[in-house]
Amino acid sequence: MITSHDFLSIVLDERPLIDVRAPIEFQKGAFKHAINLPIMNDEERHVVGIKYKEDGNAAATDLGYSLVSGEIKASRTKAWLQFIEENPTAMLYCFRGGSRSRISQEWIHDAGKDILRLEGGYKAFRHYLLSELMPRAQEAKPIILGGCTGSGKTLILKDLKNAIDLESIAHHRGSSFGHHIDEQPTQIDFENNLAYALIQHKSKGYKHVILEDEGKNVGKRFLPTDLVAHYKTGDYVIVEVPLEERVQITLQEYVIESQAHHIQRFGEDAGLKLWYDYILASMQRLEKRFGGDRLKIVSELFIEAYRNQLSSGTFTCHEPWIAMFLRDYYDPMYNFQMSKVQHHIVFKGNRDDVHSYLEALD
C-alpha cells in the first residue's frame, strides 16, 4: 500500500483527492480538488467513535467492518473506482492517514485498482499548507494596490499574472455590499485555498506579489495576523480614478452584474426582490457609521432608483445613490485609514498607467 508525502506536487499539479472522512468532517474544511466519498457516514462514524471510547480500537474496528460490509461496502468501493477511472492521478486521505484511508486503499486494491495514500492524511497536509502562510515562506516582495472604492482595483488584479486576488479566494467583494449569492468558503477552506495560490505563485518565480489593500478580514474570513503584517511592509501603488468613472464601475458590478446573477439563480421577479432586500439591508447595517440622516436620504434614493428601473428598464437611475455612498461614506473612511499609517507609495496613476507599472515589475 503505497503512500506519499509529496505535498508540493499535489498543489502544483492540482491533483484530485478522495477524502474518505465523514461528511461532517469534510464540511468543516477540506482541500481544493477534493471530493468527499466517505468510508463511513456521519452516523456510522459516531457509533464507532463511541465504541472506541468504551472498548478500544480493536472493538471499534470490528464494528466498523460490520457496519460497512456487503452492499454498503460494494457501493462505496464502486464510487472510489469510478472517480479513479475518471481521475487516474487521484490520491486518497483520511484524517491522520490511518485506518480509514488504509482500509479504503486495500478495498480499492482488492477491486483491481491502486491509488496513492496521503501520508499523515488531512492533518499533515493541512500543517504543510499553514506553514506556507507564514511570512518566512514568502519569497516575493508584496506590492499593495490601493485606491478609493470603485476604482477597479480587482479588474486590474485579474489581468495580472503575478497577482493574488484575495477577494476571489474569499468569495467576497470586500465591501459592506460584497456578499455573493453563494456563501463564503469556511475559514479552513479559505486558508487552504490561499496557501495553494501562494505556493503556485512562488513556483513561477515572480519577484513581486500584487495584492489589493485589504484589512485582516475579507467578509467573514480573515488572513493570518503575521501574514497581514508582512504584506503591510510592502510598497503601495495607488490607482486614481474620477468619481464619475468609479460610479460606473460600481454600477456595473454591484447592480447590473449582481442583479443578473440573482435573476439567473432565482428567476427575474424573485431574483430582483432578493437583490433589492440585500442592498437595503446592507445599507441599514451602516446606520451607526453613516449617520441616520444621510442613511435616510441614500435609502430613499435607492428605493426610487429601483422603482424607476422596474418601470424604465434602465440602470442609470442608480447613479445618484451610488455616488453618495462613494463620496460620503467610502471616501472619508479610505482617507482616514490611509492617514493612520505612513505608507511607502512608489507610484500613482490612472488604471492604465497603474496596470502598465505593475505588469512591468515581473
mmCIF file of N, CA and C in Angstrom, residues 12-117:
data_model
loop_
_atom_site.group_PDB
_atom_site.id
_atom_site.type_symbol
_atom_site.label_atom_id
_atom_site.label_comp_id
_atom_site.label_asym_id
_atom_site.label_seq_id
_atom_site.Cartn_x
_atom_site.Cartn_y
_atom_site.Cartn_z
ATOM 1 N N LEU A 12 0.966 21.840 -6.987
ATOM 2 C CA LEU A 12 1.379 22.315 -8.309
ATOM 3 C C LEU A 12 0.653 21.577 -9.433
ATOM 4 N N ASP A 13 0.415 20.295 -9.237
ATOM 5 C CA ASP A 13 -0.280 19.507 -10.257
ATOM 6 C C ASP A 13 -1.789 19.551 -10.098
ATOM 7 N N GLU A 14 -2.249 20.174 -9.000
ATOM 8 C CA GLU A 14 -3.680 20.245 -8.688
ATOM 9 C C GLU A 14 -4.312 18.855 -8.762
ATOM 10 N N ARG A 15 -3.692 17.930 -8.044
ATOM 11 C CA ARG A 15 -4.126 16.541 -8.110
ATOM 12 C C ARG A 15 -5.492 16.362 -7.466
ATOM 13 N N PRO A 16 -6.354 15.579 -8.085
ATOM 14 C CA PRO A 16 -7.645 15.252 -7.470
ATOM 15 C C PRO A 16 -7.424 14.410 -6.214
ATOM 16 N N LEU A 17 -8.282 14.612 -5.229
ATOM 17 C CA LEU A 17 -8.146 13.923 -3.950
ATOM 18 C C LEU A 17 -9.474 13.284 -3.554
ATOM 19 N N ILE A 18 -9.381 12.084 -2.998
ATOM 20 C CA ILE A 18 -10.559 11.428 -2.424
ATOM 21 C C ILE A 18 -10.457 11.549 -0.913
ATOM 22 N N ASP A 19 -11.418 12.228 -0.322
ATOM 23 C CA ASP A 19 -11.485 12.421 1.127
ATOM 24 C C ASP A 19 -12.465 11.393 1.678
ATOM 25 N N VAL A 20 -11.946 10.414 2.417
ATOM 26 C CA VAL A 20 -12.808 9.344 2.920
ATOM 27 C C VAL A 20 -13.305 9.618 4.335
ATOM 28 N N ARG A 21 -13.051 10.832 4.851
ATOM 29 C CA ARG A 21 -13.609 11.197 6.153
ATOM 30 C C ARG A 21 -15.132 11.325 6.052
ATOM 31 N N ALA A 22 -15.774 11.392 7.181
ATOM 32 C CA ALA A 22 -17.231 11.548 7.209
ATOM 33 C C ALA A 22 -17.627 12.925 6.684
ATOM 34 N N PRO A 23 -18.845 13.060 6.147
ATOM 35 C CA PRO A 23 -19.282 14.346 5.591
ATOM 36 C C PRO A 23 -19.152 15.516 6.563
ATOM 37 N N ILE A 24 -19.425 15.293 7.850
ATOM 38 C CA ILE A 24 -19.353 16.384 8.813
ATOM 39 C C ILE A 24 -17.930 16.912 8.936
ATOM 40 N N GLU A 25 -16.946 16.039 8.779
ATOM 41 C CA GLU A 25 -15.547 16.476 8.813
ATOM 42 C C GLU A 25 -15.197 17.252 7.555
ATOM 43 N N PHE A 26 -15.653 16.759 6.427
ATOM 44 C CA PHE A 26 -15.375 17.396 5.136
ATOM 45 C C PHE A 26 -15.950 18.804 5.082
ATOM 46 N N GLN A 27 -17.160 18.970 5.617
ATOM 47 C CA GLN A 27 -17.831 20.267 5.570
ATOM 48 C C GLN A 27 -17.097 21.326 6.383
ATOM 49 N N LYS A 28 -16.390 20.921 7.409
ATOM 50 C CA LYS A 28 -15.648 21.879 8.228
ATOM 51 C C LYS A 28 -14.414 22.399 7.509
ATOM 52 N N GLY A 29 -13.891 21.622 6.591
ATOM 53 C CA GLY A 29 -12.708 22.052 5.860
ATOM 54 C C GLY A 29 -12.090 20.905 5.103
ATOM 55 N N ALA A 30 -11.683 21.193 3.864
ATOM 56 C CA ALA A 30 -11.043 20.181 3.033
ATOM 57 C C ALA A 30 -10.039 20.883 2.117
ATOM 58 N N PHE A 31 -9.670 20.227 1.026
ATOM 59 C CA PHE A 31 -8.671 20.771 0.128
ATOM 60 C C PHE A 31 -9.256 20.963 -1.268
ATOM 61 N N LYS A 32 -8.598 21.827 -2.042
ATOM 62 C CA LYS A 32 -9.023 22.036 -3.420
ATOM 63 C C LYS A 32 -8.955 20.715 -4.186
ATOM 64 N N HIS A 33 -9.905 20.546 -5.096
ATOM 65 C CA HIS A 33 -9.954 19.378 -5.976
ATOM 66 C C HIS A 33 -10.203 18.086 -5.204
ATOM 67 N N ALA A 34 -10.768 18.215 -3.995
ATOM 68 C CA ALA A 34 -11.101 17.032 -3.199
ATOM 69 C C ALA A 34 -12.592 16.740 -3.298
ATOM 70 N N ILE A 35 -12.919 15.465 -3.354
ATOM 71 C CA ILE A 35 -14.311 15.016 -3.338
ATOM 72 C C ILE A 35 -14.504 14.149 -2.107
ATOM 73 N N ASN A 36 -15.655 14.296 -1.476
ATOM 74 C CA ASN A 36 -15.940 13.526 -0.270
ATOM 75 C C ASN A 36 -16.665 12.233 -0.643
ATOM 76 N N LEU A 37 -15.941 11.126 -0.569
ATOM 77 C CA LEU A 37 -16.516 9.800 -0.770
ATOM 78 C C LEU A 37 -16.174 8.988 0.476
ATOM 79 N N PRO A 38 -16.961 9.151 1.527
ATOM 80 C CA PRO A 38 -16.594 8.624 2.851
ATOM 81 C C PRO A 38 -16.659 7.101 2.932
ATOM 82 N N ILE A 39 -15.778 6.568 3.748
ATOM 83 C CA ILE A 39 -15.862 5.134 4.041
ATOM 84 C C ILE A 39 -16.955 4.890 5.071
ATOM 85 N N MET A 40 -17.213 5.874 5.944
ATOM 86 C CA MET A 40 -18.321 5.798 6.898
ATOM 87 C C MET A 40 -19.095 7.109 6.862
ATOM 88 N N ASN A 41 -20.423 7.023 6.941
ATOM 89 C CA ASN A 41 -21.206 8.250 7.019
ATOM 90 C C ASN A 41 -21.158 8.796 8.446
ATOM 91 N N ASP A 42 -21.835 9.900 8.678
ATOM 92 C CA ASP A 42 -21.745 10.567 9.980
ATOM 93 C C ASP A 42 -22.233 9.675 11.120
ATOM 94 N N GLU A 43 -23.343 8.971 10.902
ATOM 95 C CA GLU A 43 -23.903 8.141 11.965
ATOM 96 C C GLU A 43 -22.992 6.954 12.261
ATOM 97 N N GLU A 44 -22.477 6.337 11.212
ATOM 98 C CA GLU A 44 -21.571 5.204 11.405
ATOM 99 C C GLU A 44 -20.306 5.640 12.150
ATOM 100 N N ARG A 45 -19.766 6.778 11.764
ATOM 101 C CA ARG A 45 -18.571 7.297 12.438
ATOM 102 C C ARG A 45 -18.875 7.565 13.918
ATOM 103 N N HIS A 46 -20.074 8.090 14.181
ATOM 104 C CA HIS A 46 -20.448 8.430 15.550
ATOM 105 C C HIS A 46 -20.481 7.187 16.442
ATOM 106 N N VAL A 47 -21.135 6.127 15.975
ATOM 107 C CA VAL A 47 -21.261 4.938 16.820
ATOM 108 C C VAL A 47 -19.923 4.220 16.954
ATOM 109 N N VAL A 48 -19.094 4.254 15.909
ATOM 110 C CA VAL A 48 -17.761 3.657 16.000
ATOM 111 C C VAL A 48 -16.901 4.436 16.987
ATOM 112 N N GLY A 49 -17.069 5.768 16.988
ATOM 113 C CA GLY A 49 -16.336 6.598 17.942
ATOM 114 C C GLY A 49 -16.701 6.279 19.377
ATOM 115 N N ILE A 50 -17.984 6.057 19.626
ATOM 116 C CA ILE A 50 -18.423 5.673 20.977
ATOM 117 C C ILE A 50 -17.819 4.328 21.368
ATOM 118 N N LYS A 51 -17.822 3.399 20.419
ATOM 119 C CA LYS A 51 -17.259 2.068 20.687
ATOM 120 C C LYS A 51 -15.776 2.157 21.007
ATOM 121 N N TYR A 52 -15.078 3.039 20.298
ATOM 122 C CA TYR A 52 -13.640 3.220 20.548
ATOM 123 C C TYR A 52 -13.390 3.723 21.969
ATOM 124 N N LYS A 53 -14.197 4.681 22.416
ATOM 125 C CA LYS A 53 -14.024 5.229 23.761
ATOM 126 C C LYS A 53 -14.335 4.202 24.844
ATOM 127 N N GLU A 54 -15.338 3.375 24.558
ATOM 128 C CA GLU A 54 -15.780 2.426 25.581
ATOM 129 C C GLU A 54 -14.953 1.143 25.610
ATOM 130 N N ASP A 55 -14.579 0.629 24.425
ATOM 131 C CA ASP A 55 -13.980 -0.713 24.365
ATOM 132 C C ASP A 55 -12.644 -0.781 23.627
ATOM 133 N N GLY A 56 -12.141 0.351 23.111
ATOM 134 C CA GLY A 56 -10.830 0.334 22.489
ATOM 135 C C GLY A 56 -10.858 0.198 20.981
ATOM 136 N N ASN A 57 -9.653 0.248 20.408
ATOM 137 C CA ASN A 57 -9.501 0.312 18.957
ATOM 138 C C ASN A 57 -9.960 -0.962 18.250
ATOM 139 N N ALA A 58 -9.583 -2.106 18.795
ATOM 140 C CA ALA A 58 -9.914 -3.362 18.118
ATOM 141 C C ALA A 58 -11.426 -3.549 18.006
ATOM 142 N N ALA A 59 -12.141 -3.249 19.078
ATOM 143 C CA ALA A 59 -13.595 -3.395 19.059
ATOM 144 C C ALA A 59 -14.236 -2.393 18.095
ATOM 145 N N ALA A 60 -13.684 -1.186 18.074
ATOM 146 C CA ALA A 60 -14.210 -0.167 17.163
ATOM 147 C C ALA A 60 -13.978 -0.561 15.713
ATOM 148 N N THR A 61 -12.806 -1.133 15.427
ATOM 149 C CA THR A 61 -12.504 -1.569 14.065
ATOM 150 C C THR A 61 -13.444 -2.687 13.633
ATOM 151 N N ASP A 62 -13.673 -3.640 14.521
ATOM 152 C CA ASP A 62 -14.595 -4.738 14.205
ATOM 153 C C ASP A 62 -15.997 -4.207 13.924
ATOM 154 N N LEU A 63 -16.436 -3.235 14.713
ATOM 155 C CA LEU A 63 -17.756 -2.650 14.488
ATOM 156 C C LEU A 63 -17.808 -1.938 13.143
ATOM 157 N N GLY A 64 -16.735 -1.217 12.810
ATOM 158 C CA GLY A 64 -16.685 -0.531 11.521
ATOM 159 C C GLY A 64 -16.806 -1.491 10.361
ATOM 160 N N TYR A 65 -16.082 -2.621 10.441
ATOM 161 C CA TYR A 65 -16.169 -3.626 9.376
ATOM 162 C C TYR A 65 -17.581 -4.190 9.250
ATOM 163 N N SER A 66 -18.260 -4.367 10.401
ATOM 164 C CA SER A 66 -19.614 -4.934 10.353
ATOM 165 C C SER A 66 -20.618 -3.923 9.803
ATOM 166 N N LEU A 67 -20.415 -2.633 10.103
ATOM 167 C CA LEU A 67 -21.333 -1.603 9.597
ATOM 168 C C LEU A 67 -21.160 -1.367 8.108
ATOM 169 N N VAL A 68 -19.904 -1.405 7.648
ATOM 170 C CA VAL A 68 -19.618 -1.151 6.229
ATOM 171 C C VAL A 68 -19.219 -2.483 5.605
ATOM 172 N N SER A 69 -20.212 -3.232 5.210
ATOM 173 C CA SER A 69 -19.986 -4.553 4.615
ATOM 174 C C SER A 69 -21.060 -4.792 3.561
ATOM 175 N N GLY A 70 -20.931 -5.889 2.850
ATOM 176 C CA GLY A 70 -21.947 -6.254 1.878
ATOM 177 C C GLY A 70 -22.176 -5.198 0.818
ATOM 178 N N GLU A 71 -23.441 -4.859 0.605
ATOM 179 C CA GLU A 71 -23.807 -3.890 -0.441
ATOM 180 C C GLU A 71 -23.285 -2.490 -0.133
ATOM 181 N N ILE A 72 -23.219 -2.144 1.154
ATOM 182 C CA ILE A 72 -22.710 -0.824 1.522
ATOM 183 C C ILE A 72 -21.235 -0.705 1.133
ATOM 184 N N LYS A 73 -20.460 -1.699 1.478
ATOM 185 C CA LYS A 73 -19.044 -1.708 1.102
ATOM 186 C C LYS A 73 -18.897 -1.678 -0.411
ATOM 187 N N ALA A 74 -19.691 -2.468 -1.109
ATOM 188 C CA ALA A 74 -19.595 -2.547 -2.571
ATOM 189 C C ALA A 74 -19.908 -1.203 -3.222
ATOM 190 N N SER A 75 -20.940 -0.524 -2.722
ATOM 191 C CA SER A 75 -21.331 0.753 -3.336
ATOM 192 C C SER A 75 -20.279 1.830 -3.099
ATOM 193 N N ARG A 76 -19.663 1.825 -1.926
ATOM 194 C CA ARG A 76 -18.645 2.830 -1.635
ATOM 195 C C ARG A 76 -17.360 2.554 -2.403
ATOM 196 N N THR A 77 -17.017 1.283 -2.524
ATOM 197 C CA THR A 77 -15.851 0.933 -3.335
ATOM 198 C C THR A 77 -16.089 1.300 -4.797
ATOM 199 N N LYS A 78 -17.279 1.064 -5.281
ATOM 200 C CA LYS A 78 -17.615 1.404 -6.667
ATOM 201 C C LYS A 78 -17.464 2.901 -6.919
ATOM 202 N N ALA A 79 -17.865 3.727 -5.955
ATOM 203 C CA ALA A 79 -17.731 5.182 -6.113
ATOM 204 C C ALA A 79 -16.268 5.595 -6.197
ATOM 205 N N TRP A 80 -15.422 4.976 -5.375
ATOM 206 C CA TRP A 80 -13.989 5.273 -5.438
ATOM 207 C C TRP A 80 -13.413 4.865 -6.793
ATOM 208 N N LEU A 81 -13.766 3.675 -7.237
ATOM 209 C CA LEU A 81 -13.235 3.169 -8.509
ATOM 210 C C LEU A 81 -13.652 4.055 -9.681
ATOM 211 N N GLN A 82 -14.885 4.516 -9.646
ATOM 212 C CA GLN A 82 -15.361 5.384 -10.727
ATOM 213 C C GLN A 82 -14.588 6.696 -10.750
ATOM 214 N N PHE A 83 -14.334 7.264 -9.569
ATOM 215 C CA PHE A 83 -13.586 8.520 -9.514
ATOM 216 C C PHE A 83 -12.149 8.301 -9.983
ATOM 217 N N ILE A 84 -11.534 7.192 -9.600
ATOM 218 C CA ILE A 84 -10.166 6.898 -10.031
ATOM 219 C C ILE A 84 -10.115 6.698 -11.543
ATOM 220 N N GLU A 85 -11.134 6.057 -12.083
ATOM 221 C CA GLU A 85 -11.197 5.862 -13.529
ATOM 222 C C GLU A 85 -11.224 7.203 -14.262
ATOM 223 N N GLU A 86 -11.960 8.154 -13.701
ATOM 224 C CA GLU A 86 -12.072 9.480 -14.308
ATOM 225 C C GLU A 86 -10.884 10.374 -13.970
ATOM 226 N N ASN A 87 -10.189 10.047 -12.869
ATOM 227 C CA ASN A 87 -9.061 10.860 -12.395
ATOM 228 C C ASN A 87 -7.901 9.938 -12.010
ATOM 229 N N PRO A 88 -7.148 9.465 -12.994
ATOM 230 C CA PRO A 88 -6.115 8.446 -12.727
ATOM 231 C C PRO A 88 -5.013 8.888 -11.772
ATOM 232 N N THR A 89 -4.806 10.201 -11.605
ATOM 233 C CA THR A 89 -3.743 10.680 -10.710
ATOM 234 C C THR A 89 -4.247 10.956 -9.295
ATOM 235 N N ALA A 90 -5.460 10.549 -8.996
ATOM 236 C CA ALA A 90 -6.065 10.853 -7.692
ATOM 237 C C ALA A 90 -5.281 10.220 -6.549
ATOM 238 N N MET A 91 -5.379 10.870 -5.382
ATOM 239 C CA MET A 91 -4.819 10.351 -4.144
ATOM 240 C C MET A 91 -5.927 10.251 -3.110
ATOM 241 N N LEU A 92 -5.634 9.530 -2.032
ATOM 242 C CA LEU A 92 -6.633 9.190 -1.018
ATOM 243 C C LEU A 92 -6.156 9.673 0.341
ATOM 244 N N TYR A 93 -7.078 10.173 1.166
ATOM 245 C CA TYR A 93 -6.681 10.542 2.524
ATOM 246 C C TYR A 93 -7.852 10.442 3.489
ATOM 247 N N CYS A 94 -7.501 10.248 4.774
ATOM 248 C CA CYS A 94 -8.453 10.386 5.870
ATOM 249 C C CYS A 94 -7.873 11.434 6.811
ATOM 250 N N PHE A 95 -8.205 11.408 8.076
ATOM 251 C CA PHE A 95 -7.753 12.490 8.947
ATOM 252 C C PHE A 95 -6.252 12.421 9.227
ATOM 253 N N ARG A 96 -5.773 11.260 9.676
ATOM 254 C CA ARG A 96 -4.350 11.127 10.002
ATOM 255 C C ARG A 96 -3.612 10.157 9.082
ATOM 256 N N GLY A 97 -4.259 9.720 8.030
ATOM 257 C CA GLY A 97 -3.622 8.737 7.160
ATOM 258 C C GLY A 97 -3.591 7.350 7.768
ATOM 259 N N GLY A 98 -4.548 7.088 8.653
ATOM 260 C CA GLY A 98 -4.567 5.828 9.384
ATOM 261 C C GLY A 98 -5.550 4.815 8.842
ATOM 262 N N SER A 99 -6.358 4.273 9.746
ATOM 263 C CA SER A 99 -7.179 3.107 9.419
ATOM 264 C C SER A 99 -8.137 3.345 8.264
ATOM 265 N N ARG A 100 -8.840 4.463 8.274
ATOM 266 C CA ARG A 100 -9.883 4.646 7.261
ATOM 267 C C ARG A 100 -9.314 4.690 5.851
ATOM 268 N N SER A 101 -8.249 5.473 5.643
ATOM 269 C CA SER A 101 -7.682 5.537 4.300
ATOM 270 C C SER A 101 -6.930 4.253 3.948
ATOM 271 N N ARG A 102 -6.307 3.607 4.939
ATOM 272 C CA ARG A 102 -5.608 2.351 4.667
ATOM 273 C C ARG A 102 -6.585 1.269 4.249
ATOM 274 N N ILE A 103 -7.711 1.165 4.959
ATOM 275 C CA ILE A 103 -8.727 0.170 4.607
ATOM 276 C C ILE A 103 -9.332 0.479 3.243
ATOM 277 N N SER A 104 -9.597 1.748 2.992
ATOM 278 C CA SER A 104 -10.138 2.149 1.678
ATOM 279 C C SER A 104 -9.169 1.759 0.573
ATOM 280 N N GLN A 105 -7.884 2.015 0.800
ATOM 281 C CA GLN A 105 -6.856 1.688 -0.181
ATOM 282 C C GLN A 105 -6.809 0.172 -0.437
ATOM 283 N N GLU A 106 -6.952 -0.615 0.634
ATOM 284 C CA GLU A 106 -6.952 -2.078 0.484
ATOM 285 C C GLU A 106 -8.148 -2.546 -0.332
ATOM 286 N N TRP A 107 -9.314 -2.002 -0.055
ATOM 287 C CA TRP A 107 -10.508 -2.412 -0.791
ATOM 288 C C TRP A 107 -10.400 -2.038 -2.269
ATOM 289 N N ILE A 108 -9.825 -0.868 -2.533
ATOM 290 C CA ILE A 108 -9.627 -0.448 -3.920
ATOM 291 C C ILE A 108 -8.646 -1.396 -4.612
ATOM 292 N N HIS A 109 -7.579 -1.774 -3.904
ATOM 293 C CA HIS A 109 -6.598 -2.711 -4.458
ATOM 294 C C HIS A 109 -7.242 -4.064 -4.743
ATOM 295 N N ASP A 110 -8.048 -4.537 -3.806
ATOM 296 C CA ASP A 110 -8.720 -5.826 -3.985
ATOM 297 C C ASP A 110 -9.664 -5.803 -5.184
ATOM 298 N N ALA A 111 -10.157 -4.610 -5.519
ATOM 299 C CA ALA A 111 -11.080 -4.476 -6.652
ATOM 300 C C ALA A 111 -10.347 -4.281 -7.973
ATOM 301 N N GLY A 112 -9.011 -4.294 -7.926
ATOM 302 C CA GLY A 112 -8.248 -4.245 -9.162
ATOM 303 C C GLY A 112 -7.613 -2.921 -9.510
ATOM 304 N N LYS A 113 -7.670 -1.929 -8.604
ATOM 305 C CA LYS A 113 -7.049 -0.624 -8.844
ATOM 306 C C LYS A 113 -6.065 -0.319 -7.716
ATOM 307 N N ASP A 114 -5.141 0.592 -8.016
ATOM 308 C CA ASP A 114 -4.220 1.060 -6.979
ATOM 309 C C ASP A 114 -4.263 2.578 -6.921
ATOM 310 N N ILE A 115 -4.072 3.117 -5.726
ATOM 311 C CA ILE A 115 -4.126 4.563 -5.516
ATOM 312 C C ILE A 115 -3.140 4.944 -4.414
ATOM 313 N N LEU A 116 -2.494 6.068 -4.580
ATOM 314 C CA LEU A 116 -1.594 6.583 -3.546
ATOM 315 C C LEU A 116 -2.398 7.074 -2.349
ATOM 316 N N ARG A 117 -1.876 6.791 -1.169
ATOM 317 C CA ARG A 117 -2.492 7.285 0.061
ATOM 318 C C ARG A 117 -1.640 8.416 0.624
#
